[in-house]
PDB file of C-alpha atoms and ligand atoms in Angstrom:
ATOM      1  CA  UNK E   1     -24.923  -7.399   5.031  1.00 81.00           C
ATOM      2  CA  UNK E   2     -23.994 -10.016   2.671  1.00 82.00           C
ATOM      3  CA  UNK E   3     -26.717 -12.782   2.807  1.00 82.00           C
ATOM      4  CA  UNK E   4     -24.331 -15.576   3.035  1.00 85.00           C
ATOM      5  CA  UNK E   5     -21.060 -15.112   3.828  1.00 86.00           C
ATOM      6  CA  UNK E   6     -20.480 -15.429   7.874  1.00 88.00           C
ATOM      7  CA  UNK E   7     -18.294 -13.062   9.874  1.00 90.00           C
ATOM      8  CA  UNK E   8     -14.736 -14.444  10.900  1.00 90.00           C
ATOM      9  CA  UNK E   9     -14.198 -12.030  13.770  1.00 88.00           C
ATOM     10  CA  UNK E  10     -14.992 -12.658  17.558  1.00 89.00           C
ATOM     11  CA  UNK E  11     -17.949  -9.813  17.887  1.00 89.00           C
ATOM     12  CA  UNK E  12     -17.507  -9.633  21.735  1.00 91.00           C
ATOM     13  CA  UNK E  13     -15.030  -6.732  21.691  1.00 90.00           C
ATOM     14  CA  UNK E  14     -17.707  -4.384  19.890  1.00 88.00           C
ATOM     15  CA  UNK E  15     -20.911  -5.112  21.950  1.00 89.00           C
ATOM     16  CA  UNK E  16     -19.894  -1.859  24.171  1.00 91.00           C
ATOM     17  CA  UNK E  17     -20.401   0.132  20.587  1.00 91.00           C
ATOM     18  CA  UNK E  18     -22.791  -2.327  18.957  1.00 87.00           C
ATOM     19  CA  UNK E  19     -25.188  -3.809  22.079  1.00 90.00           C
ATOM     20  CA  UNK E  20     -27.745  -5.192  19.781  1.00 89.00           C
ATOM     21  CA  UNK E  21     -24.937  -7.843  18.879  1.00 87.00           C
ATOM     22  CA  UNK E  22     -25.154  -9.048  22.193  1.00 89.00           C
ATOM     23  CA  UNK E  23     -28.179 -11.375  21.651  1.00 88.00           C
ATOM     24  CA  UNK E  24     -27.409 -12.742  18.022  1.00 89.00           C
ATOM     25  CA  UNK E  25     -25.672 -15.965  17.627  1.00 89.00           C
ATOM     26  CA  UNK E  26     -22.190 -15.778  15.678  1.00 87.00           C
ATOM     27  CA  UNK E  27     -23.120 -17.982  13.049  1.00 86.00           C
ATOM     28  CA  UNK E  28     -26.094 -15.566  11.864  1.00 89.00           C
ATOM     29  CA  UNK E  29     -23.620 -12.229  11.386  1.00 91.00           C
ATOM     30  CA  UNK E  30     -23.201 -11.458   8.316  1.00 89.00           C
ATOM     31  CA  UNK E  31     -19.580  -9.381   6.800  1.00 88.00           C
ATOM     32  CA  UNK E  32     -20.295  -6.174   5.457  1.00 84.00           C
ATOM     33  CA  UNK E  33     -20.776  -6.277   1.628  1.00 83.00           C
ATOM     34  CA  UNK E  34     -19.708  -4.253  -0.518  1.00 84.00           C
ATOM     35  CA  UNK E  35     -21.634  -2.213  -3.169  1.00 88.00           C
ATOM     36  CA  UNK E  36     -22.211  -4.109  -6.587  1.00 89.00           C
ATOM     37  CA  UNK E  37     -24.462  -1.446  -8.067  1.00 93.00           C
ATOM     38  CA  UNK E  38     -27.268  -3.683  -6.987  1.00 93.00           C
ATOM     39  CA  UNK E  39     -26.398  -6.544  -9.556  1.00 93.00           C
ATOM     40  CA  UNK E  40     -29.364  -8.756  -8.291  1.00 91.00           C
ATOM     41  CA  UNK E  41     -31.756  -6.191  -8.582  1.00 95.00           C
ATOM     42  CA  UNK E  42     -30.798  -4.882 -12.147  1.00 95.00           C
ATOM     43  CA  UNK E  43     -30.757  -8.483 -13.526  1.00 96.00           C
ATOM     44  CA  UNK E  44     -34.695  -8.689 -12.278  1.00 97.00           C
ATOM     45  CA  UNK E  45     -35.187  -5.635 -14.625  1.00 97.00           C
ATOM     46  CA  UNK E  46     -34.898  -2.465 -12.700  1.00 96.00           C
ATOM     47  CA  UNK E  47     -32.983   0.167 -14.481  1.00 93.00           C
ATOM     48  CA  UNK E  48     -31.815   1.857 -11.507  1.00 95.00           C
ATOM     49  CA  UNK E  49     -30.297   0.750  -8.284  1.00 96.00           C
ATOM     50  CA  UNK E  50     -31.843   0.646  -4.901  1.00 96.00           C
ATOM     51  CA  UNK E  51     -30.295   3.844  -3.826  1.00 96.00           C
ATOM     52  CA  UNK E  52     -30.928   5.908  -6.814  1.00 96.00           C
ATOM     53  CA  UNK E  53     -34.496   4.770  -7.679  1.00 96.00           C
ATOM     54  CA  UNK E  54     -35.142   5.794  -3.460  1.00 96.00           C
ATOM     55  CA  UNK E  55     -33.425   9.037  -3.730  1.00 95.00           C
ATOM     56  CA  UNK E  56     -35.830  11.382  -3.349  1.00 93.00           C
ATOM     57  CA  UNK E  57     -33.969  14.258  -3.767  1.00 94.00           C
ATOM     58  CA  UNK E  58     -32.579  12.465  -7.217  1.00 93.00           C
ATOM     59  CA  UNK E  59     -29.345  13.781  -6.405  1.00 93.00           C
ATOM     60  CA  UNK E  60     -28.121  10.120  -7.605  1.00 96.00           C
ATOM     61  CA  UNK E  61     -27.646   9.250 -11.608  1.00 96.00           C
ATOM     62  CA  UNK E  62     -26.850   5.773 -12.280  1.00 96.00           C
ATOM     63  CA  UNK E  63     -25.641   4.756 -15.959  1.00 95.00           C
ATOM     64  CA  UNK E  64     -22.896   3.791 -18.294  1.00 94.00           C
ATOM     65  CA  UNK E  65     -20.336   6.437 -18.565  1.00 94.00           C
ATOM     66  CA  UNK E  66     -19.085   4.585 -22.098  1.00 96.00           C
ATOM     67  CA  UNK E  67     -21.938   5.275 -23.431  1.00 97.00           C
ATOM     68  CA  UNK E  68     -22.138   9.146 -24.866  1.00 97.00           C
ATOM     69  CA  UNK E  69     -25.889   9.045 -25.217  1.00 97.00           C
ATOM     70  CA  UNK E  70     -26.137   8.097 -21.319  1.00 96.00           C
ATOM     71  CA  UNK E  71     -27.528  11.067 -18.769  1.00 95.00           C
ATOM     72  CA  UNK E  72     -24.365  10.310 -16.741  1.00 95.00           C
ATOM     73  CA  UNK E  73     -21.976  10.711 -19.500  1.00 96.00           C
ATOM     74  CA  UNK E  74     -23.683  13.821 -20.602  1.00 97.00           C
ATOM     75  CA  UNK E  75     -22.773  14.612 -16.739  1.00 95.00           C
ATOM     76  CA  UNK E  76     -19.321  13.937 -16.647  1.00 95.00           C
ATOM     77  CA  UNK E  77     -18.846  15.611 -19.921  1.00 96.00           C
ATOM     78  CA  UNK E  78     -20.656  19.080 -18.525  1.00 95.00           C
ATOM     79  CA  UNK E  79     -19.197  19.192 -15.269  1.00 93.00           C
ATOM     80  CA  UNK E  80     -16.602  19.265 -13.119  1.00 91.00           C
ATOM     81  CA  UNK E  81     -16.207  15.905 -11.514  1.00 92.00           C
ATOM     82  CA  UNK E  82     -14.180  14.504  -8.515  1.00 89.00           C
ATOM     83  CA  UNK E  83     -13.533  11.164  -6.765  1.00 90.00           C
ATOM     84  CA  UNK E  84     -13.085  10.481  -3.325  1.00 88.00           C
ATOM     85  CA  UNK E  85      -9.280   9.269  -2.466  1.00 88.00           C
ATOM     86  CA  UNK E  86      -7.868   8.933  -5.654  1.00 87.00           C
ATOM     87  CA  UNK E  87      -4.394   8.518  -4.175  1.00 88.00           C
ATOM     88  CA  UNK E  88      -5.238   5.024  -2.863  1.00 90.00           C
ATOM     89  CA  UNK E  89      -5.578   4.350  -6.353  1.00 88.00           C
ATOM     90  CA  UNK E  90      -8.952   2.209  -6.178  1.00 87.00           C
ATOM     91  CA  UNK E  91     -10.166   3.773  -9.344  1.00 88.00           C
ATOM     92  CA  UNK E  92     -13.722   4.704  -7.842  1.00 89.00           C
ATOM     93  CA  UNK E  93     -16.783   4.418  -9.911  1.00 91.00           C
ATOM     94  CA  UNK E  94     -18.424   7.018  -8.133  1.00 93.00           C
ATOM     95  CA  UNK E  95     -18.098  10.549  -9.433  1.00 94.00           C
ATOM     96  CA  UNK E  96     -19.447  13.685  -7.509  1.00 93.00           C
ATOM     97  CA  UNK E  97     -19.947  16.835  -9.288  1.00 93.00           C
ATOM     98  CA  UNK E  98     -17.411  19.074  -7.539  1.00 84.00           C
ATOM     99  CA  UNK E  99     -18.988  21.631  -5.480  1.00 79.00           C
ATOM    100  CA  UNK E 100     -18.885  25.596  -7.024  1.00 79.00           C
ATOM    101  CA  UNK E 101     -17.029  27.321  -4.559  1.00 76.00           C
ATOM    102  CA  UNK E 102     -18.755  30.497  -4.969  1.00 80.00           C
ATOM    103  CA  UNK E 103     -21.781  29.231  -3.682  1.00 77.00           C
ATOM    104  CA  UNK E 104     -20.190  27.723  -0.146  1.00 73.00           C
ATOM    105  CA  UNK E 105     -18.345  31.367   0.109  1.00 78.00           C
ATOM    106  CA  UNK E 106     -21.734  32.915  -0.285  1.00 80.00           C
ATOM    107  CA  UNK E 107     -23.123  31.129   2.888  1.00 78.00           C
ATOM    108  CA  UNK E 108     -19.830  31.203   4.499  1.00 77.00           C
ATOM    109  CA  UNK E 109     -18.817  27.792   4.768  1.00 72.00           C
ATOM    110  CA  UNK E 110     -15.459  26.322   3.963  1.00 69.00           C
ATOM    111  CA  UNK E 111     -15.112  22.989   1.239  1.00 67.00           C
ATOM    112  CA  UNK E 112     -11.932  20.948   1.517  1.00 63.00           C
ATOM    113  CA  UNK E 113      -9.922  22.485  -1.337  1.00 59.00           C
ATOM    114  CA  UNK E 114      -9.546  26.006  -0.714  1.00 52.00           C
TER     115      UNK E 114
HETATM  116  S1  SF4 P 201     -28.385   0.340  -2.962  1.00 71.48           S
HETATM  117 FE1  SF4 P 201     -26.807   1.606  -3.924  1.00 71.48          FE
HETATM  118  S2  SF4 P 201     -25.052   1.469  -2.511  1.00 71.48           S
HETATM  119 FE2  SF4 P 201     -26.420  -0.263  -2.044  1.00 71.48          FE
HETATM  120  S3  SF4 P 201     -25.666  -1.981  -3.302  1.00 71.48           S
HETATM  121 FE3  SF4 P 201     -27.284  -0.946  -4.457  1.00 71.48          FE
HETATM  122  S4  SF4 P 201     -26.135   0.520  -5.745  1.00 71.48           S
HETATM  123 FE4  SF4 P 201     -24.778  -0.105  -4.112  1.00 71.48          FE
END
Protein backbone atom coordinates (compact mmCIF):
# COMPACT_ATOMS: atom_id res chain seq x y z
CA UNK A 1 0.00 0.00 0.00
CA UNK A 2 1.31 3.31 -0.79
CA UNK A 3 2.20 5.08 2.56
CA UNK A 4 0.54 8.25 1.69
CA UNK A 5 -1.67 8.50 -0.88
CA UNK A 6 -5.50 7.86 0.43
CA UNK A 7 -8.03 5.74 -1.44
CA UNK A 8 -10.79 7.71 -3.47
CA UNK A 9 -13.27 4.86 -3.62
CA UNK A 10 -16.25 4.20 -1.16
CA UNK A 11 -14.80 0.67 0.39
CA UNK A 12 -18.34 -0.41 1.55
CA UNK A 13 -19.17 -2.40 -1.60
CA UNK A 14 -16.06 -4.81 -0.98
CA UNK A 15 -16.39 -5.57 2.81
CA UNK A 16 -18.45 -8.90 1.68
CA UNK A 17 -14.87 -9.91 -0.11
CA UNK A 18 -12.57 -7.85 2.11
CA UNK A 19 -14.30 -7.98 5.95
CA UNK A 20 -11.23 -6.79 7.64
CA UNK A 21 -12.09 -3.33 5.90
CA UNK A 22 -15.00 -3.17 7.89
CA UNK A 23 -13.33 -1.70 11.05
CA UNK A 24 -10.70 0.75 9.41
CA UNK A 25 -11.55 4.31 8.98
CA UNK A 26 -11.51 5.61 5.21
CA UNK A 27 -9.02 8.10 5.71
CA UNK A 28 -6.29 5.38 6.80
CA UNK A 29 -6.69 3.10 3.32
CA UNK A 30 -4.14 3.33 1.42
CA UNK A 31 -4.33 2.82 -2.99
CA UNK A 32 -2.46 0.02 -4.13
CA UNK A 33 1.09 1.02 -5.27
CA UNK A 34 2.67 0.02 -7.79
CA UNK A 35 6.13 -1.68 -8.04
CA UNK A 36 9.17 0.84 -8.27
CA UNK A 37 11.83 -1.84 -7.99
CA UNK A 38 11.99 -0.83 -4.38
CA UNK A 39 13.49 2.74 -5.12
CA UNK A 40 13.57 3.63 -1.31
CA UNK A 41 15.26 0.68 -0.38
CA UNK A 42 18.05 0.70 -3.13
CA UNK A 43 18.83 4.40 -2.41
CA UNK A 44 19.61 3.18 1.46
CA UNK A 45 22.23 0.86 -0.23
CA UNK A 46 20.77 -2.51 -0.84
CA UNK A 47 21.69 -3.93 -4.14
CA UNK A 48 18.73 -5.98 -4.50
CA UNK A 49 15.07 -5.41 -4.03
CA UNK A 50 12.86 -6.65 -1.30
CA UNK A 51 11.54 -9.46 -3.32
CA UNK A 52 14.67 -10.74 -4.79
CA UNK A 53 17.01 -10.43 -1.76
CA UNK A 54 13.77 -12.69 0.15
CA UNK A 55 13.54 -15.14 -2.59
CA UNK A 56 14.62 -18.07 -1.29
CA UNK A 57 14.41 -20.10 -4.07
CA UNK A 58 16.54 -17.13 -6.00
CA UNK A 59 14.43 -17.68 -8.84
CA UNK A 60 14.48 -13.64 -9.01
CA UNK A 61 17.63 -11.63 -10.74
CA UNK A 62 17.45 -8.02 -10.40
CA UNK A 63 19.95 -5.76 -12.55
CA UNK A 64 20.56 -3.49 -15.45
CA UNK A 65 19.86 -5.16 -18.67
CA UNK A 66 22.12 -2.15 -20.49
CA UNK A 67 24.73 -3.21 -18.92
CA UNK A 68 26.50 -6.45 -20.77
CA UNK A 69 28.60 -7.29 -17.75
CA UNK A 70 25.23 -7.54 -15.58
CA UNK A 71 24.01 -11.35 -14.46
CA UNK A 72 20.64 -10.33 -15.98
CA UNK A 73 21.93 -9.30 -19.26
CA UNK A 74 24.06 -12.34 -19.44
CA UNK A 75 20.35 -13.86 -18.89
CA UNK A 76 18.53 -12.32 -21.48
CA UNK A 77 21.34 -12.85 -23.84
CA UNK A 78 21.38 -16.93 -23.04
CA UNK A 79 17.86 -17.51 -22.94
CA UNK A 80 14.75 -17.44 -24.24
CA UNK A 81 12.79 -14.67 -22.67
CA UNK A 82 9.05 -13.62 -22.61
CA UNK A 83 6.85 -10.84 -21.19
CA UNK A 84 3.57 -11.01 -19.89
CA UNK A 85 0.85 -9.08 -22.26
CA UNK A 86 2.91 -7.52 -24.63
CA UNK A 87 -0.09 -6.59 -26.76
CA UNK A 88 -1.22 -3.95 -24.23
CA UNK A 89 1.91 -2.48 -25.14
CA UNK A 90 3.14 -1.47 -21.47
CA UNK A 91 6.65 -2.40 -22.34
CA UNK A 92 7.16 -4.63 -19.10
CA UNK A 93 10.40 -4.65 -17.30
CA UNK A 94 9.93 -7.98 -16.16
CA UNK A 95 11.29 -10.80 -18.27
CA UNK A 96 10.62 -14.58 -17.50
CA UNK A 97 12.76 -17.15 -18.98
CA UNK A 98 10.27 -18.99 -21.19
CA UNK A 99 9.52 -22.34 -19.97
CA UNK A 100 11.25 -25.56 -22.15
CA UNK A 101 8.41 -27.30 -23.31
CA UNK A 102 9.95 -30.60 -23.21
CA UNK A 103 10.14 -30.61 -19.70
CA UNK A 104 6.13 -29.73 -19.00
CA UNK A 105 5.43 -32.66 -21.78
CA UNK A 106 7.57 -34.91 -19.69
CA UNK A 107 5.28 -34.50 -16.56
CA UNK A 108 2.31 -34.10 -18.67
CA UNK A 109 1.21 -30.74 -18.14
CA UNK A 110 0.13 -28.25 -20.73
CA UNK A 111 1.96 -24.34 -20.92
CA UNK A 112 -0.04 -21.66 -22.70
CA UNK A 113 1.65 -21.76 -26.12
CA UNK A 114 1.32 -25.08 -27.47
S1 LIG B 1 9.48 -5.94 -3.27
FE1 LIG B 1 9.70 -6.42 -5.45
S2 LIG B 1 7.61 -6.19 -6.27
FE2 LIG B 1 7.67 -5.09 -4.30
S3 LIG B 1 8.21 -2.96 -4.82
FE3 LIG B 1 10.11 -4.05 -4.33
S4 LIG B 1 10.84 -4.74 -6.36
FE4 LIG B 1 8.69 -4.23 -6.58
Amino acid sequence: MHPHIPIKNDPKPFFAKVPELKNQPKASLRVVDKCDWCEDRRAQGFADPACVANCFGKALVFGDRNDPESRVAKLIAAEKTVVLFPDLGTKPQVLYIAPDPAVFRAAELQINDE
